[in-house]
Coordinates of C-alpha atoms and ligand atoms in Angstrom, one line a residue:
X1 CA 4.5 -28.4 29.3
X2 CA 6.5 -26.0 27.2
X3 CA 5.0 -27.3 23.9
X4 CA 1.6 -27.1 25.6
X5 CA 2.0 -23.5 26.1
X6 CA 3.3 -23.0 22.6
X7 CA 0.3 -24.9 21.3
X8 CA -2.1 -22.9 23.2
X9 CA -0.5 -19.7 21.9
X10 CA -0.5 -20.9 18.4
X11 CA -4.2 -21.9 18.7
X12 CA -5.0 -18.4 20.1
X13 CA -3.2 -16.7 17.3
X14 CA -5.0 -18.9 14.6
X15 CA -8.3 -17.7 16.2
X16 CA -7.6 -14.0 16.7
X17 CA -5.3 -13.1 13.9
X18 CA -6.5 -15.1 11.0
X19 CA -5.6 -12.5 8.4
X20 CA -2.0 -12.3 9.2
X21 CA -0.5 -13.3 6.9
X22 CA 18.2 20.9 44.2
X23 CA 20.0 23.1 41.6
X24 CA 23.5 22.0 40.7
X25 CA 26.0 23.4 38.3
X26 CA 27.0 20.5 36.2
X27 CA 30.8 20.1 36.1
X28 CA 31.1 16.9 34.3
X29 CA 31.2 18.3 30.8
X30 CA 33.1 21.4 29.7
X31 CA 31.8 24.1 27.4
X32 CA 34.9 23.2 25.2
X33 CA 32.9 20.4 23.6
X34 CA 32.8 22.2 20.2
X35 CA 31.2 21.1 16.9
X36 CA 33.6 20.8 14.0
X37 CA 33.5 23.7 11.7
X38 CA 36.7 22.6 9.8
X39 CA 34.6 19.7 8.3
X40 CA 31.6 20.7 6.1
X41 CA 28.6 18.8 7.2
X42 CA 26.8 16.4 4.6
X43 CA 23.1 16.5 4.1
X44 CA 22.4 13.9 6.8
X45 CA 24.5 15.7 9.4
X46 CA 22.8 18.9 8.6
X47 CA 19.4 17.3 8.1
X48 CA 16.7 15.8 9.8
X49 CA 15.3 12.2 9.0
X50 CA 11.5 11.6 8.9
X51 CA 10.4 8.1 9.0
X52 CA 7.4 7.2 6.9
X53 CA 5.5 4.0 7.7
X54 CA 4.1 3.7 4.3
X55 CA 0.8 1.7 5.0
X56 CA -0.1 4.4 7.4
X57 CA 1.0 7.8 5.9
X58 CA -1.6 8.5 3.0
X59 CA -3.8 6.4 1.0
X60 CA -4.5 7.5 -2.6
X61 CA -6.6 4.7 -3.9
X62 CA -9.1 4.3 -1.2
X63 CA -8.1 0.7 -0.2
X64 CA -7.4 1.8 3.4
X65 CA -3.6 1.2 3.1
X66 CA -1.2 4.2 2.5
X67 CA 0.9 4.0 -0.8
X68 CA 3.5 5.7 -2.9
X69 CA 1.1 8.1 -4.7
X70 CA -0.2 9.0 -1.3
X71 CA 3.3 10.0 -0.1
X72 CA 4.0 12.1 -3.4
X73 CA 0.8 14.0 -2.6
X74 CA 2.0 14.9 0.9
X75 CA 5.6 15.9 0.2
X76 CA 4.9 19.5 0.9
X77 CA 4.3 18.6 4.5
X78 CA 8.1 18.1 4.6
X79 CA 8.8 21.2 2.8
X80 CA 6.7 23.3 5.2
X81 CA 8.4 21.8 8.3
X82 CA 11.9 22.1 6.9
X83 CA 12.6 18.4 6.7
X84 CA 15.1 17.2 4.1
X85 CA 15.4 13.4 4.5
X86 CA 12.7 10.9 4.4
X87 CA 13.1 7.3 5.2
X88 CA 10.3 4.9 3.9
X89 CA 9.9 1.6 5.8
X90 CA 9.9 -1.3 3.2
X91 CA 7.9 -0.9 0.2
X92 CA 9.1 -4.0 -1.7
X93 CA 6.9 -6.9 -2.7
X94 CA 5.8 -8.6 0.3
X95 CA 3.1 -11.1 1.7
X96 CA 2.8 -8.7 4.7
X97 CA 3.3 -11.2 7.4
X98 CA 5.5 -8.5 9.1
X99 CA 3.9 -5.7 7.1
X100 CA 6.7 -5.4 4.5
X101 CA 9.7 -6.6 6.5
X102 CA 8.9 -9.9 5.0
X103 CA 10.1 -9.3 1.3
X104 CA 9.3 -11.6 -1.6
X105 CA 11.0 -9.5 -4.2
X106 CA 13.6 -7.0 -3.2
X107 CA 13.5 -5.3 -6.7
X108 CA 10.0 -4.7 -7.1
X109 CA 7.4 -2.5 -5.4
X110 CA 4.4 -4.2 -3.7
X111 CA 1.2 -3.6 -5.6
X112 CA -0.4 -2.3 -2.4
X113 CA 2.1 0.6 -2.5
X114 CA 2.2 1.0 -6.2
X115 CA 4.5 0.4 -9.1
X116 CA 8.2 1.0 -10.0
X117 CA 6.8 3.9 -12.0
X118 CA 5.3 5.3 -8.9
X119 CA 8.7 4.9 -7.2
X120 CA 10.4 6.8 -10.1
X121 CA 7.8 9.5 -9.8
X122 CA 8.3 9.8 -6.0
X123 CA 12.1 10.0 -6.5
X124 CA 11.7 12.7 -9.0
X125 CA 9.1 14.7 -7.0
X126 CA 11.3 14.3 -3.9
X127 CA 14.3 15.6 -5.9
X128 CA 12.4 18.6 -7.2
X129 CA 11.6 19.4 -3.6
X130 CA 15.1 19.1 -2.2
X131 CA 14.2 15.9 -0.2
X132 CA 16.6 13.0 0.1
X133 CA 15.1 9.5 0.0
X134 CA 16.3 6.5 2.1
X135 CA 14.9 3.1 1.6
X136 CA 14.7 0.4 4.2
X137 CA 16.8 -2.7 3.3
X138 CA 16.1 -6.1 5.1
X139 CA 19.1 -8.3 4.6
X140 CA 18.6 -10.7 7.4
X141 CA 15.7 -12.5 5.9
X142 CA 13.3 -12.7 3.0
X143 CA 9.7 -13.9 2.8
X144 CA 9.2 -17.7 2.5
X145 CA 7.4 -16.6 -0.7
X146 CA 10.6 -15.2 -2.2
X147 CA 11.8 -17.4 -5.3
X148 CA 15.2 -17.9 -3.5
X149 CA 13.5 -19.7 -0.7
X150 CA 11.2 -21.7 -3.0
X151 CA 14.3 -22.9 -4.9
X152 CA 16.2 -23.5 -1.8
X153 CA 13.5 -25.8 -0.5
X154 CA 13.8 -27.7 -3.7
X155 CA 17.6 -27.6 -3.5
X156 CA 18.0 -25.9 -6.7
X157 CA 21.5 -24.4 -7.0
X158 CA 22.8 -21.8 -6.3
X159 CA 19.9 -21.4 -3.9
X160 CA 20.4 -24.6 -1.9
X161 CA 22.5 -22.9 0.8
X162 CA 20.8 -19.4 0.7
X163 CA 19.1 -20.1 4.1
X164 CA 20.2 -21.7 7.3
X165 CA 18.9 -25.3 7.0
X166 CA 19.7 -28.0 9.6
X167 CA 18.7 -31.6 10.5
X168 CA 16.9 -31.9 13.8
X169 CA 18.4 -34.0 16.6
X170 CA 15.3 -36.4 16.4
X171 CA 12.0 -36.3 14.5
X172 CA 10.0 -33.3 15.5
X173 CA 12.8 -31.8 17.7
X174 CA 14.4 -28.6 16.3
X175 CA 18.2 -28.5 16.0
X176 CA 18.6 -26.0 18.9
X177 CA 16.5 -24.3 21.6
X178 CA 16.7 -20.9 19.8
X179 CA 13.6 -18.7 20.1
X180 CA 12.3 -16.2 17.6
X181 CA 12.3 -12.4 18.5
X182 CA 8.5 -12.6 18.1
X183 CA 8.1 -15.6 20.5
X184 CA 8.2 -19.3 19.9
X185 CA 10.8 -21.5 18.3
X186 CA 13.3 -19.9 15.7
X187 CA 13.0 -23.2 13.7
X188 CA 10.3 -24.5 11.4
X189 CA 10.4 -28.0 9.8
X190 CA 10.0 -27.9 6.1
X191 CA 8.4 -31.3 4.9
X192 CA 9.4 -31.0 1.3
X193 CA 13.1 -30.5 2.0
X194 CA 13.1 -32.7 5.2
X195 CA 15.0 -30.0 7.1
X196 CA 14.4 -27.3 9.7
X197 CA 14.9 -23.7 8.6
X198 CA 16.0 -20.8 10.9
X199 CA 13.8 -17.7 11.3
X200 CA 14.9 -15.2 14.0
X201 CA 11.4 -13.5 13.3
X202 CA 8.3 -15.2 12.1
X203 CA 8.2 -18.4 10.3
X204 CA 7.4 -16.6 7.2
X205 CA 10.7 -14.8 7.5
X206 CA 13.5 -17.5 6.8
X207 CA 17.0 -16.2 7.7
X208 CA 19.5 -15.8 5.0
X209 CA 22.7 -17.6 5.3
X210 CA 25.5 -15.0 5.5
X211 CA 28.1 -17.7 5.4
X212 CA 27.4 -18.0 1.8
X213 CA 29.2 -15.2 -0.2
X214 CA 26.4 -15.4 -3.0
X215 CA 23.9 -13.9 -0.5
X216 CA 26.3 -10.9 0.0
X217 CA 26.5 -10.4 -3.8
X218 CA 22.8 -10.7 -4.1
X219 CA 22.3 -7.9 -1.5
X220 CA 24.9 -5.6 -3.1
X221 CA 23.3 -5.9 -6.3
X222 CA 19.9 -4.9 -4.7
X223 CA 21.6 -1.9 -3.3
X224 CA 22.8 -0.9 -6.8
X225 CA 19.3 -1.6 -8.1
X226 CA 17.9 1.1 -5.9
X227 CA 20.9 3.3 -6.1
X228 CA 20.4 3.3 -9.9
X229 CA 17.0 4.5 -9.4
X230 CA 18.0 7.6 -7.4
X231 CA 17.8 6.2 -3.8
X232 CA 20.1 8.3 -1.5
X233 CA 20.7 5.8 1.0
X234 CA 19.5 2.9 3.2
X235 CA 18.3 2.1 6.7
X236 CA 19.5 -1.4 7.4
X237 CA 17.2 -3.6 9.3
X238 CA 17.9 -6.2 12.1
X239 CA 21.7 -6.1 11.6
X240 CA 22.7 -8.0 14.8
X241 CA 20.7 -11.0 13.5
X242 CA 22.7 -11.6 10.5
X243 CA 24.9 -14.3 11.8
X244 CA 24.7 -17.2 14.0
X245 CA 27.4 -19.4 15.8
X246 CA 28.4 -22.0 13.2
X247 CA 28.7 -24.5 15.9
X248 CA 24.8 -24.0 16.6
X249 CA 25.0 -24.4 20.5
X250 CA 21.9 -24.1 22.6
X251 CA 21.3 -20.8 24.3
X252 CA 21.4 -20.4 28.1
X253 CA 18.4 -19.1 30.1
X254 CA 18.6 -15.4 30.9
X255 CA 17.0 -15.9 34.3
X256 CA 14.7 -13.0 33.3
X257 CA 11.7 -13.3 35.7
X258 CA 9.5 -11.3 33.3
X259 CA 10.1 -13.7 30.4
X260 CA 8.0 -16.8 29.7
X261 CA 9.8 -19.8 28.2
X262 CA 8.5 -19.0 24.8
X263 CA 9.7 -15.4 24.8
X264 CA 12.8 -14.1 23.2
X265 CA 14.2 -12.7 26.5
X266 CA 14.0 -16.1 28.2
X267 CA 17.4 -16.9 26.7
X268 CA 20.7 -15.2 26.3
X269 CA 21.6 -14.5 22.5
X270 CA 24.9 -12.6 22.8
X271 CA 27.4 -13.9 20.2
X272 CA 25.2 -16.9 19.3
X273 CA 22.2 -15.8 17.4
X274 CA 22.8 -11.9 17.9
X275 CA 25.5 -9.3 17.9
X276 CA 28.3 -11.4 16.3
X277 CA 31.5 -9.6 15.0
X278 CA 30.9 -10.8 11.4
X279 CA 28.1 -8.4 10.9
X280 CA 30.4 -5.5 10.8
X281 CA 32.0 -7.0 7.5
X282 CA 28.8 -7.1 5.8
X283 CA 28.2 -3.5 6.7
X284 CA 31.5 -2.6 5.3
X285 CA 30.6 -4.3 2.1
X286 CA 27.5 -2.4 2.0
X287 CA 29.2 0.8 2.5
X288 CA 31.6 0.1 -0.3
X289 CA 28.6 -0.2 -2.6
X290 CA 27.5 3.3 -1.6
X291 CA 31.0 4.6 -2.1
X292 CA 31.0 3.3 -5.7
X293 CA 28.1 5.7 -6.3
X294 CA 29.5 8.6 -4.1
X295 CA 32.8 8.5 -6.1
X296 CA 30.8 8.4 -9.2
X297 CA 29.0 11.7 -8.8
X298 CA 30.3 13.2 -5.6
X299 CA 26.9 13.0 -3.9
X300 CA 27.0 11.6 -0.4
X301 CA 25.0 8.3 0.1
X302 CA 23.9 7.5 3.6
X303 CA 23.6 4.3 5.7
X304 CA 21.8 4.0 9.0
X305 CA 22.0 0.8 10.8
X306 CA 19.4 -0.7 13.1
X307 CA 21.1 -2.5 16.0
X308 CA 19.6 -2.8 19.5
X309 CA 22.9 -3.9 21.0
X310 CA 25.2 -2.5 23.8
X311 CA 26.6 0.8 23.3
X312 CA 30.3 -0.4 22.8
X313 CA 28.8 -2.6 19.9
X314 CA 26.6 0.1 18.5
X315 CA 29.5 2.5 18.2
X316 CA 31.6 0.0 16.1
X317 CA 29.0 0.6 13.2
X318 CA 30.8 4.0 12.7
X319 CA 33.8 2.0 11.4
X320 CA 37.2 3.6 12.0
X321 CA 39.0 6.7 10.9
X322 CA 40.2 5.4 7.6
X323 CA 36.8 3.8 6.7
X324 CA 33.6 5.3 7.9
X325 CA 30.9 2.6 7.8
X326 CA 27.6 3.8 8.8
X327 CA 26.7 7.4 8.8
X328 CA 25.3 6.4 12.1
X329 CA 23.8 3.4 14.0
X330 CA 20.5 4.5 15.4
X331 CA 20.7 5.8 18.9
X332 CA 17.8 4.4 20.8
X333 CA 18.9 5.6 24.2
X334 CA 16.1 7.9 24.4
X335 CA 13.7 5.2 24.0
X336 CA 15.2 2.3 25.8
X337 CA 18.2 3.6 27.7
X338 CA 21.5 2.4 26.3
X339 CA 22.8 -0.5 28.3
X340 CA 21.3 -4.0 28.6
X341 CA 18.2 -3.5 26.5
X342 CA 18.0 -6.6 24.3
X343 CA 15.6 -5.9 21.6
X344 CA 12.2 -4.3 21.6
X345 CA 12.0 -3.4 25.2
X346 CA 8.6 -2.0 25.2
X347 CA 8.2 -2.3 29.0
X348 CA 9.8 -5.0 30.9
X349 CA 13.4 -4.4 30.4
X350 CA 13.6 -0.6 29.8
X351 CA 14.7 1.9 32.3
X352 CA 11.2 3.4 33.0
X353 CA 10.0 6.6 31.6
X354 CA 10.2 9.5 31.7
X355 CA 13.7 10.0 32.7
X356 CA 14.5 12.4 35.5
X357 CA 16.8 15.3 34.6
X358 CA 20.0 13.6 35.8
X359 CA 19.1 10.3 33.9
X360 CA 18.4 12.3 30.8
X361 CA 21.6 14.1 31.0
X362 CA 23.7 11.0 31.7
X363 CA 22.0 9.0 29.0
X364 CA 22.7 11.8 26.3
X365 CA 26.2 12.3 27.6
X366 CA 26.8 8.5 27.5
X367 CA 26.2 8.4 23.8
X368 CA 27.9 11.7 22.9
X369 CA 31.0 10.6 25.0
X370 CA 31.0 7.2 23.2
X371 CA 31.2 8.7 19.7
X372 CA 34.8 8.6 18.4
X373 CA 36.5 12.0 18.1
X374 CA 37.2 11.5 14.4
X375 CA 33.4 11.2 13.8
X376 CA 32.6 14.2 16.1
X377 CA 29.3 15.2 17.8
X378 CA 27.6 16.0 14.4
X379 CA 27.7 12.2 13.8
X380 CA 25.3 11.6 16.7
X381 CA 21.6 11.0 16.2
X382 CA 18.6 11.0 18.5
X383 CA 15.6 8.8 18.0
X384 CA 12.4 9.4 20.0
X385 CA 10.2 6.8 18.4
X386 CA 9.9 4.4 15.5
X387 CA 7.4 1.7 14.4
X388 CA 8.5 -0.8 16.8
X389 CA 8.1 1.2 20.0
X390 CA 5.5 2.9 22.0
X391 CA 5.0 6.5 20.8
X392 CA 6.8 9.4 22.3
X393 CA 3.5 10.9 23.7
X394 CA 2.5 7.6 25.3
X395 CA 5.9 6.9 26.8
X396 CA 6.8 10.3 28.2
X397 CA 3.4 11.7 28.5
X398 CA 2.0 14.5 26.2
X399 CA 3.1 17.3 28.6
X400 CA 6.9 16.4 28.0
X401 CA 6.7 16.0 24.3
X402 CA 7.4 19.6 23.4
X403 CA 10.4 19.6 25.8
X404 CA 11.7 16.5 24.4
X405 CA 11.5 17.8 20.9
X406 CA 13.3 20.9 21.9
X407 CA 16.1 18.9 23.3
X408 CA 16.3 16.5 20.3
X409 CA 16.6 19.5 17.9
X410 CA 19.2 21.4 19.9
X411 CA 21.6 18.4 20.6
X412 CA 24.4 17.9 18.2
X413 CA 23.7 15.2 15.5
X414 CA 20.8 14.3 13.5
X415 CA 17.2 14.2 14.8
X416 CA 15.0 11.3 13.6
X417 CA 11.2 11.8 13.8
X418 CA 8.8 9.0 13.6
X419 CA 5.6 10.2 11.6
X420 CA 3.0 11.7 13.7
X421 CA 5.6 12.8 16.5
X422 CA 5.3 16.4 15.1
X423 CA 1.7 16.6 16.1
X424 CA 2.1 14.4 19.3
X425 CA 0.1 11.4 18.1
X426 CA -0.5 8.8 20.8
X427 CA -0.6 5.1 20.8
X428 CA -4.1 3.9 20.0
X429 CA -5.6 1.0 22.1
X430 CA -6.3 -1.9 19.7
X431 CA -8.2 -4.9 20.8
X432 CA -6.8 -8.4 20.4
X433 CA -9.5 -9.1 17.7
X434 CA -8.2 -6.2 15.7
X435 CA -4.5 -6.8 16.4
X436 CA -2.5 -7.7 13.2
X437 CA 1.1 -7.3 14.3
X438 CA 2.8 -10.7 14.4
X439 CA 4.7 -9.7 17.5
X440 CA 1.2 -9.2 19.3
X441 CA -0.6 -12.1 17.7
X442 CA 2.1 -14.5 18.5
X443 CA 1.9 -13.7 22.3
X444 CA -1.8 -14.4 22.5
X445 CA -4.7 -12.5 24.2
X446 CA -3.2 -12.2 27.6
X447 CA 0.1 -10.8 26.7
X448 CA -0.4 -9.2 23.2
X449 CA -0.9 -5.6 24.7
X450 CA 2.7 -5.6 26.0
X451 CA 4.2 -6.7 22.8
X452 CA 1.8 -5.5 19.8
X453 CA 3.3 -2.5 17.8
X454 CA 0.0 -1.8 16.1
X455 CA -1.0 1.0 18.6
X456 CA 2.1 3.1 17.4
X457 CA 1.3 2.4 13.6
X458 CA -2.2 3.9 13.2
X459 CA -2.7 6.1 10.3
X460 CA -1.4 9.7 10.1
X461 CA -3.8 12.3 11.3
X462 CA -4.0 15.0 8.7
X463 CA -7.2 16.8 9.5
X464 CA -10.7 16.4 11.3
X465 CA -12.6 14.9 8.3
X466 CA -13.4 11.4 7.6
X467 CA -10.4 9.1 8.5
X468 CA -8.5 12.1 9.4
X469 CA -7.9 12.7 5.6
X470 CA -5.8 9.5 5.3
X471 CA -8.2 7.5 3.3
X472 CA -11.7 7.3 1.8
X473 CA -12.0 3.7 2.7
X474 CA -14.9 2.6 5.0
X475 CA -12.2 0.8 7.0
X476 CA -8.5 1.6 7.2
X477 CA -6.1 -1.2 7.7
X478 CA -5.6 -0.3 11.4
X479 CA -8.1 1.7 13.3
X480 CA -7.8 5.5 13.4
X481 CA -6.4 7.1 16.4
X482 CA -9.6 8.1 18.3
X483 CA -8.2 11.7 19.1
X484 CA -7.8 12.7 15.5
X485 CA -10.6 15.2 15.5
X486 CA -8.6 17.3 17.9
X487 CA -5.0 16.1 17.3
X488 CA -4.2 16.5 13.6
X489 CA -2.0 18.5 11.2
X490 CA -4.7 21.0 9.8
X491 CA -5.8 22.3 13.3
X492 CA -2.2 22.5 14.5
X493 CA -1.1 24.5 11.5
X494 CA -4.0 27.0 12.3
X495 CA -3.3 27.1 15.8
X496 CA -0.3 29.2 16.6
X497 CA 0.3 27.5 20.1
X498 CA 0.6 23.8 18.9
X499 CA 3.0 20.9 18.8
X500 CA 3.4 21.2 15.1
X501 CA 4.4 24.9 15.3
X502 CA 6.8 24.2 18.0
X503 CA 8.4 21.4 16.0
X504 CA 8.7 23.7 12.9
X505 CA 10.3 26.4 14.9
X506 CA 12.9 23.9 16.4
X507 CA 13.7 22.3 12.9
X508 CA 14.5 25.9 11.9
X509 CA 16.6 26.6 14.9
X510 CA 18.7 23.6 14.3
X511 CA 19.8 25.3 11.1
X512 CA 21.4 27.9 13.0
X513 CA 25.3 28.0 13.3
X514 CA 25.3 27.6 17.0
X515 CA 23.3 24.5 16.9
X516 CA 25.1 22.9 13.9
X517 CA 28.5 23.8 15.1
X518 CA 28.4 25.3 18.5
X519 CA 29.7 24.2 21.8
X520 CA 27.3 22.2 23.8
X521 CA 26.9 21.9 27.7
X522 CA 24.4 20.8 30.4
X523 CA 24.9 23.5 32.9
X524 CA 21.9 22.9 35.3
X525 CA 20.9 19.3 36.0
X526 CA 19.0 17.8 38.8
X527 CA 16.2 15.2 39.3
X528 CA 13.7 17.7 38.0
X529 CA 15.7 19.9 35.7
X530 CA 17.5 19.5 32.4
X531 CA 19.2 22.3 30.5
X532 CA 21.3 22.3 27.4
X533 CA 23.3 25.2 26.0
X534 CA 24.5 25.5 22.3
X535 CA 26.8 28.4 22.2
X536 CA 28.9 29.9 19.4
X537 CA 30.7 33.3 19.7
X538 CA 29.1 36.1 17.9
X539 CA 26.2 34.0 16.9
X540 CA 22.8 33.8 18.3
X541 CA 23.0 31.1 21.0
X542 CA 20.4 29.0 22.7
X543 CA 19.5 27.3 25.9
X544 CA 16.6 24.8 26.4
X545 CA 15.4 24.6 30.1
X546 CA 13.3 21.7 30.7
X547 CA 11.4 21.1 33.9
X548 CA 10.9 17.5 34.0
X549 CA 9.3 17.7 37.5
X550 CA 5.6 17.8 38.3
X551 CA 5.8 21.2 39.9
X552 CA 6.6 24.6 38.5
X553 CA 9.7 26.2 39.5
X554 CA 11.9 29.3 39.0
X555 CA 15.3 28.9 37.4
X556 CA 18.4 31.2 38.0
X557 CA 21.0 30.9 35.2
X558 CA 23.6 33.4 36.6
X559 CA 27.0 32.0 36.6
X560 CA 26.4 29.6 33.6
X561 CA 29.0 30.3 31.1
X562 CA 28.1 32.4 28.2
X563 CA 24.6 33.4 29.4
X564 CA 24.0 37.1 29.6
X565 CA 21.5 38.8 32.1
X566 CA 18.8 39.1 29.6
X567 CA 17.4 36.5 27.0
X568 CA 14.6 36.2 24.8
X569 CA 12.0 33.4 24.9
X570 CA 11.8 31.9 21.4
X571 CA 9.8 28.7 22.1
X572 CA 7.8 27.2 25.1
X573 CA 5.6 24.1 25.6
X574 CA 1.9 24.3 24.6
X575 CA 0.8 24.0 28.1
X576 CA 2.8 27.0 29.3
X577 CA 0.7 29.9 30.8
X578 CA 3.1 32.1 32.7
X579 CA 2.7 35.8 31.7
X580 CA 6.4 36.2 32.3
X581 CA 7.6 33.9 29.7
X582 CA 5.5 34.6 26.6
X583 CA 7.1 34.2 23.2
X584 CA 9.2 37.2 22.2
X585 CA 9.6 38.5 25.8
X586 CA 13.0 39.4 27.2
X587 CA 13.4 37.9 30.6
X588 CA 16.0 38.2 33.4
X589 CA 18.0 35.0 33.3
X590 CA 18.5 35.1 36.9
X591 CA 14.9 34.5 37.8
X592 CA 12.1 33.1 35.7
X593 CA 9.4 30.4 36.0
X594 CA 9.1 27.2 34.1
X595 CA 5.9 25.1 34.6
X596 CA 5.6 21.5 35.4
X597 CA 7.0 19.3 32.6
X598 CA 7.4 22.5 30.6
X599 CA 10.3 23.3 28.1
X600 CA 11.5 26.8 27.2
X601 CA 14.1 27.9 24.6
X602 CA 15.8 31.1 25.1
X603 CA 18.1 32.9 22.8
X604 CA 20.9 35.2 23.5
X605 CA 24.2 36.5 22.2
X606 CA 26.8 34.5 24.2
X607 CA 29.1 36.5 26.4
Ligands
NOJ701 C1 13.2 -4.5 12.6 C2 12.0 -3.8 12.2 O1 12.0 -2.5 12.6 C3 10.8 -4.6 12.6 O2 9.6 -3.8 12.4 C4 10.8 -5.8 12.0 O3 9.7 -6.6 12.5 C5 12.1 -6.7 12.3 N1 13.3 -5.9 12.2 C6 12.2 -7.9 11.3 O4 12.5 -7.4 10.1
MG702 MG1 -3.7 2.5 -0.9

């Protein structure tokens, strides 16, 4: 039966995806939570990371796919917004079975994106504009078209054991019951070698064998290759998947009623194919490589790790007091909640959104409290979206977007922005026929909508001209978001009241001493309200007041530590209409209105 289901799914994929390759003063946290002014902040701690999905950012050559020259032509976007760090999803040579996360040459640029020369030009242009550049490293797997894999298939040393090869139990029976993250078996039989190879993602992404020290050396040299070319750091992909239990046991069923037998969540992976302790050693090795360069020129090199694992395991990526490993592990709590979200928890396993005020506070506090004191709150980070998740505006609803950006920017730690978030781009519906994402294709027409990541990957909406100014191609690689005539960078720049202008103001506020170093607190929190103060004596200080509820209400901040009787409105959500809280107005802090799902940022000199 199970194989029948799988067969049907495979057939459907072959058909549809042929080209794929009440008010309460909060007592829990005291105002004493102070940022660390004794330690200067590095560029990542001070900065803001903006994720570029290169296929969708800007196309320069009219083929409908974004490229490096396109990115170069748009660098002023970051300068204008005050963004200092860009992270580009993989640009290496790839057959694009997973749109760049299947790499066939880790030291070359894919022709669809350009050349090594374009990369050199990008690095130089970025440097000249004061931008740091972070590349996306994919150590868990390569493409099956990588020469390592081809040699491994042919048992050519030293590549014979570069991948995870096993004999099956019987002809046609894979060595274990393991499932791929994208659905279906995690093993594929290779006729030529006469063995099964492991792929935790699609079959075109064979898993590298981290029990082989040569693989570590390969990757360290790949890091050096890009560091030598001016890269300032790395985002490290799929870290929890690096190792498997060497005894290769079957995994147990999770009992998850929402998971079909071919779906990843059907099994429990912990410590078997996922989240094993050895992964931290590899990250330590990677950090040492970054350190070589840092020691050489005194410039900080950054490492951000991607690990959808339980919070206690996430935190271990910081390393320890004598050896800082990751600058930060991504904090996906504002996307998935912290606990118990296994992987790409798009719908079924996540906590449900938007959060109410108390949940939002608890989710934030859970992460901040987990950060080791030797790291400090400036080592936190806040991710609101990425290329694997529903877009912020689609998850929380457009009305809450500005408020969430206000919260993200005023929290201690580094904000991480997914391209398009600054203008509140939405997920675009994409039919099964147009679906390209292997995670969507693999699930077939009935289930693809829940799994496909394409809706959040449509091209950047720059203006209201043809293809939103993204490309001159008749057809773009994914369809354009339908709302681009009204939701685009150009219009939002011109319109004083816009998501983009709120975003830009918030990025600027984040540079204030009270936000970089000040104390933080969540003084008033209830089901419909969330507040966050950033207070530093003798400095302009801030409070964000977010009404997550569906009805307008009035707030009274009297009694909140540090807040004077009067404060100035500096930012408010685009939908705000109250005549009392116009930008620049001074309001009485003991009585002011905040509309449904509206956010307000007030400034004051702390008492
Ligand atoms: C995580 C990446 O973010 C995702 O896009 C990719 O499909 C998998 N890792 C596999 O590389
Ligand atoms: Mg192009």
